[in-house]
Tab-separated table of C-alpha atoms in Angstrom:
chain	number	residue	atom	x	y	z
J	1	MET	CA	86.766	64.100	88.563
J	2	ALA	CA	89.006	62.977	91.421
J	3	GLN	CA	92.548	64.269	91.245
J	4	ARG	CA	95.601	62.492	92.526
J	5	VAL	CA	97.100	64.243	95.516
J	6	THR	CA	100.367	64.004	97.395
J	7	ALA	CA	100.633	61.737	100.401
J	8	ARG	CA	101.107	64.717	102.691
J	9	SER	CA	97.710	66.164	101.796
J	10	THR	CA	95.945	62.970	102.889
J	11	THR	CA	95.573	64.489	106.359
J	12	ASP	CA	93.659	67.416	104.872
J	13	LEU	CA	91.352	65.040	103.004
J	14	VAL	CA	90.676	62.989	106.133
J	15	LEU	CA	89.849	66.178	108.014
J	16	ARG	CA	87.526	67.306	105.226
J	17	VAL	CA	85.682	63.973	105.188
J	18	LEU	CA	85.103	64.066	108.944
J	19	ARG	CA	84.004	67.710	108.935
J	20	GLU	CA	81.489	67.057	106.191
J	21	ALA	CA	80.208	63.861	107.823
J	22	HIS	CA	79.082	65.602	111.039
J	23	ARG	CA	79.330	62.249	112.833
J	24	PRO	CA	81.987	59.742	113.909
J	25	LEU	CA	83.245	57.410	111.175
J	26	THR	CA	85.104	54.116	111.073
J	27	VAL	CA	88.464	53.894	109.313
J	28	GLU	CA	86.703	52.120	106.452
J	29	GLU	CA	84.168	54.940	106.121
J	30	ILE	CA	86.923	57.555	106.214
J	31	LEU	CA	88.824	55.693	103.500
J	32	ALA	CA	85.712	55.478	101.324
J	33	GLY	CA	85.143	59.209	101.737
J	34	VAL	CA	88.739	60.079	100.891
J	35	GLN	CA	88.701	57.843	97.819
J	36	LYS	CA	85.715	59.778	96.483
J	37	LEU	CA	87.909	62.874	96.555
J	38	ALA	CA	91.233	61.425	95.416
J	39	PRO	CA	92.799	58.005	94.800
J	40	VAL	CA	94.831	56.596	97.671
J	41	HIS	CA	98.047	55.095	96.310
J	42	SER	CA	99.535	52.976	99.064
J	43	ALA	CA	100.083	49.300	99.779
J	44	ASN	CA	97.800	49.511	102.823
J	45	PRO	CA	95.206	52.293	102.451
J	46	LYS	CA	93.692	51.697	105.906
J	47	ASN	CA	97.060	52.180	107.563
J	48	THR	CA	97.480	55.348	105.516
J	49	MET	CA	94.224	56.629	107.008
J	50	ARG	CA	95.300	55.661	110.528
J	51	LYS	CA	98.620	57.433	110.116
J	52	ALA	CA	96.892	60.571	108.857
J	53	ILE	CA	94.514	60.458	111.827
J	54	SER	CA	97.395	60.060	114.275
J	55	GLN	CA	98.945	63.306	113.031
J	56	MET	CA	95.924	65.470	113.846
J	57	PHE	CA	94.812	66.896	117.170
J	58	LEU	CA	91.516	67.893	115.509
J	59	VAL	CA	90.599	64.245	114.908
J	60	GLN	CA	90.049	62.067	117.953
J	61	PRO	CA	88.914	58.500	118.667
J	62	THR	CA	85.519	57.954	120.250
J	63	ALA	CA	84.604	55.422	122.923
J	64	ASP	CA	83.422	52.920	120.294
J	65	GLY	CA	86.608	53.078	118.209
J	66	ARG	CA	85.410	55.448	115.512
J	67	TYR	CA	86.918	58.865	114.766
J	68	ALA	CA	85.385	62.319	114.735
J	69	TYR	CA	86.118	65.986	114.178
J	70	LEU	CA	86.970	67.533	117.547
J	71	PRO	CA	84.595	70.549	117.426
J	72	TYR	CA	81.675	68.137	116.945
J	73	LEU	CA	82.852	65.982	119.853
J	74	LEU	CA	82.816	69.090	122.047
J	75	GLN	CA	79.099	69.711	121.541
J	76	ASP	CA	77.322	70.120	124.924
J	77	ASN	CA	80.502	69.408	126.893
J	78	ARG	CA	80.778	71.159	130.265
J	79	PHE	CA	83.912	72.318	132.045
J	80	ARG	CA	84.524	73.704	135.523
J	81	HIS	CA	86.859	76.649	136.068
J	82	PRO	CA	87.657	77.803	139.629
J	83	ILE	CA	88.058	81.564	139.855
J	84	GLU	CA	91.584	82.153	141.066
J	85	ARG	CA	92.677	84.981	143.328
J	86	GLY	CA	93.574	88.158	141.464
J	87	ALA	CA	91.791	87.295	138.220
J	88	LEU	CA	89.696	90.466	138.278
J	89	GLN	CA	92.758	92.623	138.843
J	90	ARG	CA	94.615	90.993	135.943
J	91	ASP	CA	91.612	91.029	133.606
J	92	SER	CA	92.629	87.548	132.479
J	93	PHE	CA	92.238	83.890	133.382
J	94	LEU	CA	94.774	81.127	133.225
J	95	LEU	CA	93.066	78.153	131.595
J	96	GLU	CA	93.550	74.418	131.941
J	97	PRO	CA	94.240	72.406	128.755
J	98	GLU	CA	90.712	70.991	128.621
J	99	ILE	CA	89.120	74.462	128.572
J	100	VAL	CA	91.682	75.853	126.126
J	101	THR	CA	90.822	72.917	123.858
J	102	ALA	CA	87.103	73.573	124.262
J	103	LEU	CA	87.326	77.292	123.480
J	104	TRP	CA	89.996	76.996	120.773
J	105	PRO	CA	90.022	73.371	119.521
J	106	ALA	CA	92.988	73.836	117.183
J	107	THR	CA	95.308	75.304	119.837
J	108	PHE	CA	97.603	72.275	119.869
J	109	GLU	CA	97.491	71.663	116.111
J	110	ILE	CA	100.278	72.398	113.644
J	111	ALA	CA	100.513	76.012	112.509
J	112	LYS	CA	98.568	75.695	109.253
J	113	ARG	CA	95.502	74.305	111.041
J	114	ARG	CA	95.419	76.667	114.012
J	115	ASP	CA	92.484	79.030	114.340
J	116	ASP	CA	92.760	82.049	116.622
J	117	ARG	CA	89.272	83.435	116.115
J	118	PRO	CA	87.701	84.869	119.288
J	119	ALA	CA	85.299	82.865	121.423
J	120	PHE	CA	81.840	84.302	122.075
J	121	LEU	CA	80.604	83.825	125.624
J	122	LEU	CA	76.912	84.034	126.507
J	123	LEU	CA	76.897	85.163	130.137
J	124	GLU	CA	74.088	83.600	132.166
J	125	GLY	CA	72.004	83.561	128.984
J	126	ARG	CA	71.700	87.345	128.894
J	127	GLN	CA	74.640	89.218	127.399
J	128	GLU	CA	77.500	88.244	125.127
J	129	ALA	CA	81.198	88.900	125.562
J	130	GLU	CA	84.200	88.192	123.381
J	131	ALA	CA	87.307	86.336	124.550
J	132	LEU	CA	90.761	85.952	123.043
J	133	ARG	CA	93.327	83.246	123.673
J	134	VAL	CA	96.661	84.418	125.045
J	135	TYR	CA	99.890	82.656	125.913
J	136	ARG	CA	102.309	83.625	128.655
J	137	GLU	CA	105.698	81.980	128.627
J	138	VAL	CA	105.714	81.077	132.318
J	139	GLU	CA	102.036	80.577	133.178
J	140	GLY	CA	100.837	79.045	129.899
J	141	TRP	CA	97.542	79.492	128.063
J	142	GLY	CA	94.978	81.992	129.218
J	143	MET	CA	91.938	83.996	128.220
J	144	GLN	CA	91.469	87.727	127.901
J	145	ALA	CA	87.938	89.029	127.558
J	146	ASP	CA	86.343	92.341	126.715
J	147	PRO	CA	85.070	94.749	129.408
J	148	GLU	CA	81.529	93.317	129.281
J	149	PHE	CA	82.781	90.014	130.670
J	150	TRP	CA	84.682	91.546	133.563
J	151	SER	CA	81.847	93.923	134.426
J	152	TRP	CA	79.455	90.971	134.541
J	153	LEU	CA	81.795	88.921	136.710
J	154	GLU	CA	82.568	91.791	139.072
J	155	SER	CA	78.851	92.455	139.528
J	156	LEU	CA	78.541	88.951	141.010
J	157	ASN	CA	81.111	89.744	143.721
J	158	PRO	CA	83.042	86.499	143.229
J	159	HIS	CA	85.251	84.974	145.891
J	160	THR	CA	88.117	82.515	145.639
J	161	GLY	CA	86.597	79.066	145.212
J	162	ASP	CA	83.592	80.247	143.233
J	163	GLU	CA	83.486	78.782	139.747
J	164	LEU	CA	82.547	79.375	136.141
J	165	ILE	CA	80.835	76.582	134.227
J	166	PHE	CA	81.591	76.635	130.493
J	167	THR	CA	79.140	74.810	128.209
J	168	VAL	CA	79.983	74.295	124.548
J	169	VAL	CA	77.109	75.511	122.379
J	170	ASN	CA	78.874	75.314	119.015
J	171	ALA	CA	82.660	74.917	118.991
J	172	GLU	CA	82.868	75.321	115.224
J	173	GLU	CA	81.279	78.767	115.542
J	174	ARG	CA	83.076	79.462	118.860
J	175	ARG	CA	79.886	79.895	120.882
J	176	TYR	CA	79.756	79.038	124.575
J	177	ALA	CA	77.485	79.536	127.556
J	178	VAL	CA	79.078	80.665	130.822
J	179	ASN	CA	77.362	80.372	134.191
J	180	PHE	CA	78.517	81.447	137.629
J	181	ALA	CA	78.441	78.980	140.540
J	182	ARG	CA	79.115	79.748	144.188
J	183	LYS	CA	81.454	77.486	146.110
J	184	ALA	CA	78.628	76.767	148.546
J	185	GLU	CA	76.535	75.383	145.676
J	186	ARG	CA	78.998	72.614	144.807
J	187	ASP	CA	77.501	69.124	144.919
J	188	GLU	CA	80.624	67.628	146.467
J	189	HIS	CA	79.358	64.044	146.374
J	190	ARG	CA	78.431	64.186	142.693
J	191	ILE	CA	81.631	66.010	141.759
J	192	ALA	CA	83.666	63.389	143.640
J	193	GLU	CA	81.912	60.692	141.596
J	194	ARG	CA	82.740	62.532	138.386
J	195	ASN	CA	86.365	62.986	139.464
J	196	LEU	CA	86.657	59.268	140.174
J	197	MET	CA	85.213	58.412	136.773
J	198	ILE	CA	87.685	60.757	135.069
J	199	GLY	CA	90.496	59.207	137.108
J	200	ASP	CA	89.488	55.709	136.006
J	201	GLN	CA	89.437	56.809	132.371
J	202	MET	CA	92.826	58.516	132.690
J	203	GLU	CA	94.268	55.372	134.234
J	204	ALA	CA	93.062	53.304	131.266
J	205	ILE	CA	94.519	55.789	128.766
J	206	LEU	CA	97.884	55.868	130.544
J	207	LYS	CA	98.041	52.075	130.772
J	208	ALA	CA	97.451	51.842	127.033
J	209	ALA	CA	100.125	54.491	126.382
J	210	HIS	CA	102.810	52.654	128.433
J	211	ASP	CA	104.405	56.028	129.150
J	212	ALA	CA	103.794	59.512	130.467
J	213	VAL	CA	101.278	61.549	128.461
J	214	ILE	CA	101.184	65.307	127.997
J	215	LEU	CA	98.193	66.842	129.753
J	216	SER	CA	96.702	68.420	126.622
J	217	SER	CA	96.693	65.023	124.880
J	218	LEU	CA	95.097	63.401	127.906
J	219	ALA	CA	92.412	66.095	127.986
J	220	VAL	CA	91.490	65.733	124.326
J	221	ARG	CA	91.310	61.937	124.611
J	222	LEU	CA	88.842	62.345	127.471
J	223	ILE	CA	86.794	64.754	125.372
J	224	GLY	CA	86.783	62.217	122.545
J	225	ILE	CA	85.299	59.456	124.688
J	226	GLY	CA	82.579	61.728	126.054
J	227	SER	CA	83.914	62.390	129.549
J	228	TYR	CA	82.588	65.962	129.690
J	229	ARG	CA	79.019	65.423	128.473
J	230	ASP	CA	77.602	64.950	131.959
J	231	PRO	CA	75.544	67.884	133.321
J	232	VAL	CA	77.908	68.003	136.317
J	233	PRO	CA	81.451	68.783	135.142
J	234	PRO	CA	84.387	67.365	137.097
J	235	ASP	CA	87.114	69.394	138.728
J	236	PRO	CA	90.011	70.477	136.476
J	237	LEU	CA	92.340	67.661	135.445
J	238	ARG	CA	95.255	69.079	137.424
J	239	VAL	CA	93.150	69.030	140.583
J	240	ILE	CA	92.057	65.437	139.992
J	241	ILE	CA	95.625	64.324	139.285
J	242	ALA	CA	97.004	66.073	142.372
J	243	ARG	CA	94.438	64.400	144.646
J	244	ASP	CA	94.560	60.894	143.158
J	245	SER	CA	97.477	58.739	144.311
J	246	ARG	CA	97.358	56.724	141.087
J	247	PHE	CA	98.986	59.594	139.196
J	248	VAL	CA	102.240	61.496	139.355
J	249	ASP	CA	103.397	64.755	137.804
J	250	ALA	CA	106.111	63.650	135.379
J	251	GLY	CA	107.245	67.205	134.632
J	252	LEU	CA	107.022	69.204	131.416
J	253	ASP	CA	103.212	69.172	131.708
J	254	MET	CA	103.209	65.359	131.613
J	255	VAL	CA	101.307	62.916	133.802
J	256	ALA	CA	102.106	59.256	134.452
J	257	LEU	CA	100.915	56.325	136.528
J	258	ALA	CA	102.646	56.417	139.900
J	259	ASP	CA	103.243	52.654	140.038
J	260	ARG	CA	104.819	52.581	136.572
J	261	TRP	CA	106.827	55.790	136.511
J	262	ALA	CA	110.462	55.480	137.545
J	263	GLY	CA	111.384	58.950	136.349
J	264	TYR	CA	113.523	59.974	133.424
J	265	PRO	CA	116.616	57.843	132.686
J	266	PRO	CA	119.862	59.151	134.193
J	267	GLU	CA	121.834	58.643	130.973
J	268	PRO	CA	123.103	61.835	129.311
J	269	VAL	CA	121.118	63.060	126.341
J	270	ASP	CA	122.525	62.200	122.930
J	271	VAL	CA	122.622	65.735	121.533
J	272	ARG	CA	123.041	64.583	117.945
J	273	ARG	CA	119.910	62.424	118.115
J	274	LEU	CA	117.976	65.205	119.841
J	275	VAL	CA	118.931	67.762	117.188
J	276	GLY	CA	118.079	65.326	114.413
J	277	ALA	CA	114.661	64.637	115.907
J	278	THR	CA	114.001	68.355	116.306
J	279	VAL	CA	114.926	69.135	112.715
J	280	SER	CA	112.897	66.276	111.256
J	281	GLY	CA	109.848	67.223	113.334
J	282	ALA	CA	109.933	70.961	112.712
J	283	ALA	CA	106.801	72.942	113.521
J	284	GLY	CA	104.197	72.961	110.810
J	285	GLU	CA	105.473	69.790	109.135
J	286	GLU	CA	103.759	66.441	108.822
J	287	GLU	CA	105.300	63.092	108.074
J	288	GLU	CA	104.904	61.594	104.668
J	289	LEU	CA	102.097	59.083	104.605
């Protein structure tokens, strides 16, 4: 028998419905699924569902306006990671938001929904290595892997500009394929086409947002609409943004449209409002629905 639940737990019910569905759902389908689990007591149940969805990084809109569980949206996605100088000496990689999201989909979720389980990397289809997510205060998110990974990579004698291609096998189980690609093997024409397509999609997202958007949110929106399902992955988002005059770095890991971004207002910050907003939006909390 369905039990009445608090408004705050509606987000958990929405997440459960989408995980069990294994496919994208409309708001109406999500509502029907939630109501099978618990009654929804609100004046506008559909808006209650939309508000719950908006509070979760693990639920994203698809290109056709439905919503899906992020690990399922990541299936067969491919991401390109240039091997930076000194990576072998550090035994770690700095990762862009799109790859962090692929390897650890709940990275940018609230604390109770985060999942720090290791990622399992199948190296050129032969051997498996284990990777852990790490965070460095200055550089940001990165990946540390076990000795098998670094031995494999070192055996390939990589040079700056060579790349790793990450393919999502099963994000829910944290399984990924990793392949090595020489810089000389890059299909520059095809990659340029992919970069342009990503740029066009970013432009549409930013126009709809009417403001700067944090890079991790931009990355997950692109994943949601299927931008990384092509066999040829684009360059990292930061590279695309830096080379495309339509975009500007708005600071604080934000990106904006160059022709619409006038910078931050010069007015002094109202400290009382800032403190109030910080307290009301404390980590791990969700708004009442």
